[in-house]
Coordinates of C-alpha atoms in Angstrom, one line a residue:
M1 CA 16.5 54.1 -27.0
K2 CA 18.0 51.3 -24.9
K3 CA 17.5 53.3 -21.7
V4 CA 13.9 53.9 -22.5
L5 CA 13.4 50.2 -23.3
A6 CA 15.1 49.2 -20.0
F7 CA 12.8 51.6 -18.1
V8 CA 9.7 50.1 -19.8
L9 CA 10.8 46.5 -19.0
A10 CA 11.4 47.5 -15.4
A11 CA 8.0 49.0 -15.1
L12 CA 6.4 45.9 -16.6
M13 CA 8.2 43.8 -14.0
V14 CA 6.8 45.9 -11.1
F15 CA 3.3 45.7 -12.7
S16 CA 3.6 41.9 -12.9
L17 CA 4.5 41.7 -9.2
V18 CA 1.4 43.8 -8.3
A19 CA -1.0 41.9 -10.6
C20 CA 0.2 38.3 -9.8
G21 CA 1.2 38.6 -6.1
S22 CA -0.6 41.4 -4.3
N23 CA -4.0 39.9 -3.8
S24 CA -4.5 40.2 -0.1
T25 CA -8.0 41.2 1.0
A26 CA -7.0 42.7 4.3
T27 CA -8.5 46.2 4.6
G28 CA -5.9 47.6 6.9
S29 CA -2.9 46.9 4.7
S30 CA -2.5 48.6 1.3
S31 CA 0.1 46.0 0.4
A32 CA -2.9 44.3 -1.1
A33 CA -3.5 47.0 -3.6
A34 CA 0.0 48.5 -4.0
G35 CA 2.3 45.6 -4.3
G36 CA 4.3 46.2 -1.1
S37 CA 3.5 49.7 0.2
S38 CA 1.3 49.5 3.3
A39 CA -0.4 51.7 5.9
A40 CA 2.1 52.8 8.5
P41 CA 2.8 49.6 10.5
A42 CA 2.9 49.8 14.3
G43 CA 6.0 49.8 16.5
D44 CA 9.0 47.6 15.7
A45 CA 7.1 45.9 12.8
S46 CA 7.8 48.9 10.6
G47 CA 11.0 47.3 9.2
V48 CA 9.5 44.0 8.1
K49 CA 8.1 43.3 4.7
A50 CA 6.7 39.8 4.6
A51 CA 6.0 38.0 1.4
V52 CA 3.4 35.2 1.9
F53 CA 3.3 32.5 -0.7
Y54 CA 0.3 30.2 -1.0
Y55 CA 0.3 27.1 -3.1
N56 CA -3.2 27.7 -4.5
Y57 CA -5.7 30.4 -3.4
S58 CA -8.6 28.2 -4.6
D59 CA -8.0 25.5 -2.0
T60 CA -10.8 26.0 0.6
Y61 CA -8.6 25.3 3.6
I62 CA -5.7 27.4 2.4
S63 CA -8.2 30.2 1.8
S64 CA -9.2 29.9 5.5
V65 CA -5.6 30.1 6.6
R66 CA -5.0 33.1 4.3
T67 CA -8.0 35.0 5.7
A68 CA -6.9 34.4 9.3
L69 CA -3.2 35.2 8.6
D70 CA -4.0 38.4 6.7
G71 CA -6.0 39.6 9.8
K72 CA -3.3 38.6 12.3
L73 CA -0.4 40.2 10.3
E74 CA -2.5 43.4 9.9
A75 CA -3.2 43.5 13.6
A76 CA 0.5 43.1 14.3
G77 CA 1.3 46.0 12.0
I78 CA 3.4 43.8 9.7
E79 CA 3.5 44.9 6.0
Y80 CA 2.8 41.9 3.8
T81 CA 1.9 40.8 0.3
D82 CA 0.2 37.5 -0.6
F83 CA 1.2 35.5 -3.7
D84 CA -0.8 32.8 -5.5
G85 CA 1.4 30.0 -6.8
N86 CA -1.7 28.6 -8.7
N87 CA -0.5 25.1 -8.0
N88 CA 2.7 25.6 -10.0
Q89 CA 6.1 25.4 -8.3
T90 CA 7.9 27.3 -11.1
T91 CA 5.5 30.2 -10.7
Q92 CA 6.1 30.2 -7.0
N93 CA 9.9 30.1 -7.4
E94 CA 9.7 33.1 -9.7
Q95 CA 7.5 34.9 -7.2
I96 CA 10.1 34.3 -4.5
D97 CA 12.9 35.6 -6.6
T98 CA 11.0 38.7 -7.4
A99 CA 10.0 39.3 -3.8
L100 CA 13.6 39.0 -2.6
S101 CA 14.9 41.3 -5.3
S102 CA 12.2 43.8 -4.3
G103 CA 13.3 44.0 -0.7
Y104 CA 11.0 41.7 1.1
N105 CA 12.8 40.5 4.2
L106 CA 10.6 37.7 5.5
L107 CA 9.4 34.7 3.5
I108 CA 6.3 32.8 4.6
V109 CA 5.9 29.8 2.3
N110 CA 3.2 27.3 1.6
M111 CA 5.1 25.2 -1.0
V112 CA 3.4 23.9 -4.1
T113 CA 5.5 20.8 -4.2
S114 CA 4.8 19.1 -0.9
G115 CA 7.3 16.9 0.8
S116 CA 10.3 17.9 -1.5
S117 CA 13.5 18.6 0.4
D118 CA 15.1 19.7 -3.0
T119 CA 12.4 22.3 -3.5
A120 CA 12.5 23.5 0.1
T121 CA 16.3 23.6 0.1
A122 CA 16.3 25.8 -3.0
I123 CA 14.0 28.2 -1.3
A124 CA 15.9 28.1 2.0
D125 CA 19.2 28.7 0.2
K126 CA 17.7 31.8 -1.5
A127 CA 16.5 33.1 1.9
K128 CA 19.9 32.4 3.5
A129 CA 21.8 34.2 0.7
A130 CA 19.5 37.2 1.2
G131 CA 19.9 37.0 5.0
V132 CA 16.1 36.7 5.6
P133 CA 14.2 34.2 7.7
V134 CA 11.8 31.7 6.1
I135 CA 8.7 30.2 7.7
F136 CA 7.3 27.2 5.8
F137 CA 3.8 26.2 6.7
N138 CA 1.1 23.6 6.1
R139 CA 2.7 21.5 3.4
A140 CA 5.6 19.2 4.3
V141 CA 9.1 20.5 3.3
E142 CA 10.9 17.1 3.7
E143 CA 10.2 13.6 2.6
D144 CA 9.2 11.1 5.3
G145 CA 12.4 9.6 6.7
N146 CA 14.5 12.7 5.6
E147 CA 13.5 14.9 8.5
G148 CA 16.0 17.6 9.3
A149 CA 17.5 17.7 5.8
V150 CA 16.1 21.3 5.4
L151 CA 14.9 22.3 8.8
G152 CA 18.2 21.3 10.4
A153 CA 20.4 23.0 7.9
Y154 CA 19.6 26.7 8.3
D155 CA 19.4 28.6 11.6
N156 CA 16.7 31.1 10.6
I157 CA 14.0 28.7 9.5
A158 CA 10.8 27.2 10.9
F159 CA 7.9 25.0 9.9
V160 CA 4.3 25.4 11.2
G161 CA 2.0 22.5 10.2
T162 CA 0.6 19.3 11.4
D163 CA 1.8 15.9 12.4
A164 CA 1.0 14.2 9.1
P165 CA -0.1 10.7 10.3
E166 CA -2.4 12.2 13.0
A167 CA -5.3 13.1 10.8
G168 CA -5.4 9.6 9.2
H169 CA -5.3 7.9 12.6
M170 CA -8.0 10.2 14.0
Q171 CA -10.2 9.9 11.0
G172 CA -9.9 6.1 10.9
K173 CA -10.8 5.7 14.5
M174 CA -13.8 8.1 14.1
I175 CA -15.1 6.2 11.1
G176 CA -14.6 2.8 12.8
N177 CA -16.5 3.9 15.9
Y178 CA -19.3 5.3 13.8
L179 CA -19.6 2.1 11.8
V180 CA -19.7 -0.1 14.9
E181 CA -22.6 2.0 16.3
N182 CA -24.5 2.1 12.9
Y183 CA -23.4 -1.1 11.1
D184 CA -26.7 -2.5 10.1
A185 CA -28.0 0.9 8.8
V186 CA -24.8 1.5 6.7
D187 CA -24.7 -2.1 5.3
L188 CA -27.3 -1.3 2.6
N189 CA -27.0 -4.6 0.7
K190 CA -26.9 -6.7 4.0
D191 CA -23.9 -8.7 2.9
G192 CA -22.2 -8.2 6.3
T193 CA -19.4 -6.0 4.8
I194 CA -19.1 -2.3 4.3
Q195 CA -18.1 -1.3 0.7
Y196 CA -16.2 2.0 0.7
A197 CA -14.7 4.6 -1.7
M198 CA -11.5 6.6 -1.0
F199 CA -10.7 9.9 -2.6
M200 CA -7.0 10.6 -2.2
G201 CA -6.2 14.1 -3.6
D202 CA -2.5 14.4 -4.4
A203 CA -0.5 11.1 -4.6
S204 CA 2.8 12.9 -3.7
N205 CA 1.5 14.7 -0.7
V206 CA 2.6 13.3 2.7
E207 CA -0.7 14.2 4.4
A208 CA -2.6 12.5 1.6
I209 CA -0.5 9.4 1.8
Y210 CA -0.9 9.0 5.5
R211 CA -4.6 9.8 5.5
T212 CA -5.2 7.2 2.7
Q213 CA -3.4 4.6 4.7
Y214 CA -4.5 5.2 8.2
G215 CA -8.0 6.3 7.4
V216 CA -8.6 2.7 6.4
E217 CA -6.2 0.8 8.6
D218 CA -7.3 2.3 11.8
C219 CA -11.0 1.9 10.9
D220 CA -10.3 -1.8 10.1
A221 CA -8.7 -2.2 13.5
V222 CA -11.8 -0.8 15.3
L223 CA -14.1 -3.0 13.2
T224 CA -12.1 -6.2 13.7
E225 CA -11.8 -5.6 17.5
A226 CA -15.6 -5.3 17.5
G227 CA -16.0 -8.6 15.6
K228 CA -16.8 -7.0 12.3
P229 CA -15.1 -7.7 8.9
A230 CA -12.6 -5.2 7.5
L231 CA -13.7 -2.6 4.9
E232 CA -14.0 -3.7 1.3
Y233 CA -13.1 -1.4 -1.6
F234 CA -16.0 -1.0 -3.9
D235 CA -14.1 -1.6 -7.1
S236 CA -12.2 -4.9 -7.0
A237 CA -10.4 -3.9 -10.3
N238 CA -8.8 -0.9 -8.6
T239 CA -5.8 -2.3 -6.8
N240 CA -4.7 1.1 -5.5
K241 CA -8.0 1.3 -3.6
Y242 CA -8.4 5.1 -4.1
Q243 CA -9.4 7.6 -6.7
L244 CA -6.9 10.4 -7.4
D245 CA -7.3 14.0 -8.4
M246 CA -5.0 13.8 -11.4
N247 CA -4.3 17.6 -11.1
G248 CA -3.2 17.2 -7.5
A249 CA -5.7 19.9 -6.5
W250 CA -7.9 17.9 -4.0
S251 CA -10.9 19.4 -5.8
A252 CA -14.6 19.1 -5.3
Q253 CA -15.1 18.9 -9.1
A254 CA -12.8 15.9 -9.6
A255 CA -14.4 14.0 -6.7
Q256 CA -17.9 14.9 -8.0
E257 CA -17.1 13.6 -11.5
Y258 CA -15.6 10.4 -10.1
M259 CA -18.6 9.8 -7.9
Q260 CA -21.1 10.5 -10.8
T261 CA -19.3 7.8 -12.8
N262 CA -19.2 5.4 -9.8
L263 CA -23.0 5.8 -9.2
S264 CA -23.7 4.9 -12.8
Q265 CA -22.3 1.4 -12.1
Y266 CA -22.8 0.9 -8.4
S267 CA -26.2 1.3 -6.9
E268 CA -28.8 -0.1 -4.5
A269 CA -30.7 -1.5 -7.5
N270 CA -27.6 -3.5 -8.5
G271 CA -26.9 -4.6 -4.9
N272 CA -23.4 -3.1 -5.0
M273 CA -24.0 0.5 -3.7
I274 CA -21.0 2.3 -2.2
E275 CA -21.8 2.4 1.5
L276 CA -19.1 4.7 2.9
I277 CA -17.0 7.5 1.4
I278 CA -13.7 8.6 2.9
C279 CA -12.1 11.8 1.6
N280 CA -8.7 13.3 2.4
N281 CA -10.1 16.8 2.5
D282 CA -13.5 18.5 2.8
N283 CA -13.5 19.8 -0.8
M284 CA -13.6 16.3 -2.2
A285 CA -16.2 15.3 0.4
E286 CA -18.4 18.2 -0.8
G287 CA -18.0 17.0 -4.4
C288 CA -19.0 13.5 -3.5
I289 CA -22.0 14.8 -1.6
A290 CA -23.1 16.8 -4.6
A291 CA -23.1 13.7 -6.7
L292 CA -25.0 11.7 -4.1
Q293 CA -27.6 14.4 -3.7
A294 CA -28.2 14.5 -7.5
A295 CA -28.8 10.7 -7.3
G296 CA -31.3 11.1 -4.4
Y297 CA -29.1 10.5 -1.4
N298 CA -27.9 12.7 1.5
N299 CA -30.8 15.1 1.1
G300 CA -32.0 15.1 4.6
E301 CA -35.0 13.4 6.3
G302 CA -36.7 10.8 4.2
T303 CA -33.6 10.0 2.1
T304 CA -30.8 7.4 2.6
T305 CA -27.6 9.0 3.8
I306 CA -24.3 7.5 2.7
P307 CA -21.7 8.3 5.5
V308 CA -19.1 10.8 4.1
F309 CA -16.0 11.8 6.1
G310 CA -13.5 14.4 5.3
V311 CA -10.6 16.5 6.8
D312 CA -10.3 20.2 7.5
A313 CA -13.7 21.2 9.1
T314 CA -14.2 24.0 6.6
D315 CA -17.3 26.2 7.1
S316 CA -19.1 24.6 4.2
A317 CA -18.3 21.1 5.6
K318 CA -19.7 22.1 9.0
A319 CA -22.9 23.3 7.3
L320 CA -23.2 20.0 5.5
I321 CA -22.8 18.2 8.8
A322 CA -25.4 20.4 10.5
A323 CA -27.8 19.6 7.6
G324 CA -27.2 15.9 8.0
S325 CA -25.6 15.5 4.6
M326 CA -22.1 14.8 5.8
T327 CA -21.1 12.6 8.8
G328 CA -17.8 13.9 10.2
T329 CA -14.5 15.6 9.5
I330 CA -11.2 16.2 11.2
K331 CA -10.5 19.8 12.1
Q332 CA -7.3 21.2 10.7
D333 CA -7.1 24.5 12.7
A334 CA -6.6 27.3 10.2
D335 CA -6.8 30.0 12.9
G336 CA -4.4 28.2 15.1
M337 CA -1.9 27.8 12.3
A338 CA -2.2 31.5 11.3
E339 CA -1.8 32.5 15.0
C340 CA 1.5 30.6 15.3
I341 CA 2.8 31.9 11.9
A342 CA 2.0 35.5 13.1
L343 CA 3.8 34.9 16.4
L344 CA 6.9 33.9 14.5
A345 CA 6.6 36.9 12.1
G346 CA 6.2 39.1 15.2
N347 CA 9.4 37.7 16.6
V348 CA 11.2 38.7 13.4
A349 CA 9.7 42.1 13.6
S350 CA 10.8 42.7 17.2
G351 CA 14.3 41.3 16.6
S352 CA 13.6 38.3 18.9
D353 CA 14.7 34.8 18.3
L354 CA 12.5 33.3 15.6
L355 CA 11.1 30.6 18.0
A356 CA 10.6 32.8 21.0
G357 CA 7.3 32.1 22.8
T358 CA 6.7 28.7 21.2
D359 CA 7.5 26.4 24.1
S360 CA 3.8 25.6 24.6
Y361 CA 3.5 24.2 21.1
T362 CA 4.0 20.5 20.3
K363 CA 7.2 20.0 18.3
D364 CA 8.9 17.2 16.4
E365 CA 10.8 15.9 19.4
A366 CA 11.2 12.5 17.8
N367 CA 13.6 14.0 15.2
G368 CA 15.1 16.7 17.5
L369 CA 13.5 19.5 15.5
D370 CA 12.6 22.3 17.8
N371 CA 11.7 24.5 14.8
K372 CA 9.1 22.1 13.5
I373 CA 5.8 23.0 15.1
F374 CA 2.7 20.9 15.0
I375 CA -0.8 22.3 15.3
P376 CA -3.1 19.6 16.6
Y377 CA -6.1 18.1 14.7
Q378 CA -9.5 17.6 16.3
E379 CA -12.5 15.4 15.6
Y380 CA -15.6 17.3 14.4
T381 CA -19.1 15.8 14.0
G382 CA -21.1 19.0 14.9
E383 CA -21.8 17.9 18.4

């Protein structure tokens, strides 16, 4: 009886891996449907089984990375399975344990808990003990000021992401230049100052912290250089000067709900309308635009458009910009990130050095980390 029970429990564990982790939509890899078995991979890639862990499938940008990476791993003949952490680090940790015990020999990890060297070290230690490489991507693995604590402690490790402050600097300058060129039109109440709202996303995320800081600071620098006053946060009672997705999900829904509440108190009729909206990602920008459109704004020709800026350059944000409902965004290159990750995975498959062929990429030279690769941001206004 005990043997039968053990067999049943083992079967349930395998089923759990398939149901919770194997959700890739790539058509050429049956790892999506079979929890690890795949169509015969090409060439030297036949020995690699990659487990790809995403912090949350529902994140629009992450979904773009996933689609691109699925295609590139498939094209390289690399067997893979995708796992949804569902914004829960405990879930992701359990998925990593299960993948390692199931024979996966490459970990590609988009951590749930961003900027946590403790979390990243725990994952790296598991990979090291199993003798498998680990590629972290998109979400920072170390706290600001603690660079190298993880990436410098394990030979077979890499990070593919972005230089966290860059998006904030780029967005701030873009907003400042836009305001200088359109100041009178944006200043709806004609008080000589632009009242803004800021949507942060996740308070512990390094990217969100820098975007919140530099999106305003760099805009203010452009304004003051042009002889204009600095931005003024619309709600003087909010000393943080941002509104936060309390679930850390950077969601359109949270931003829309905040903006609906804002618009019930701040309006042109009251002379205190929010005149500029800065968002740390395009999801939140879309939520704000939905609330504005319901209130009669940003609906195209004949309606007042409140400038809304985001980050990511998702397809839906590009469509809103093309329609005149959104002003600009900073492109976070999903395809470029996926291409670099696939290059590293290909190196593992061919038995090459993990970082082979990466000399053309920008790296964290300031901290001496050759294995920390930055994919550059770009301004996007639809032009």
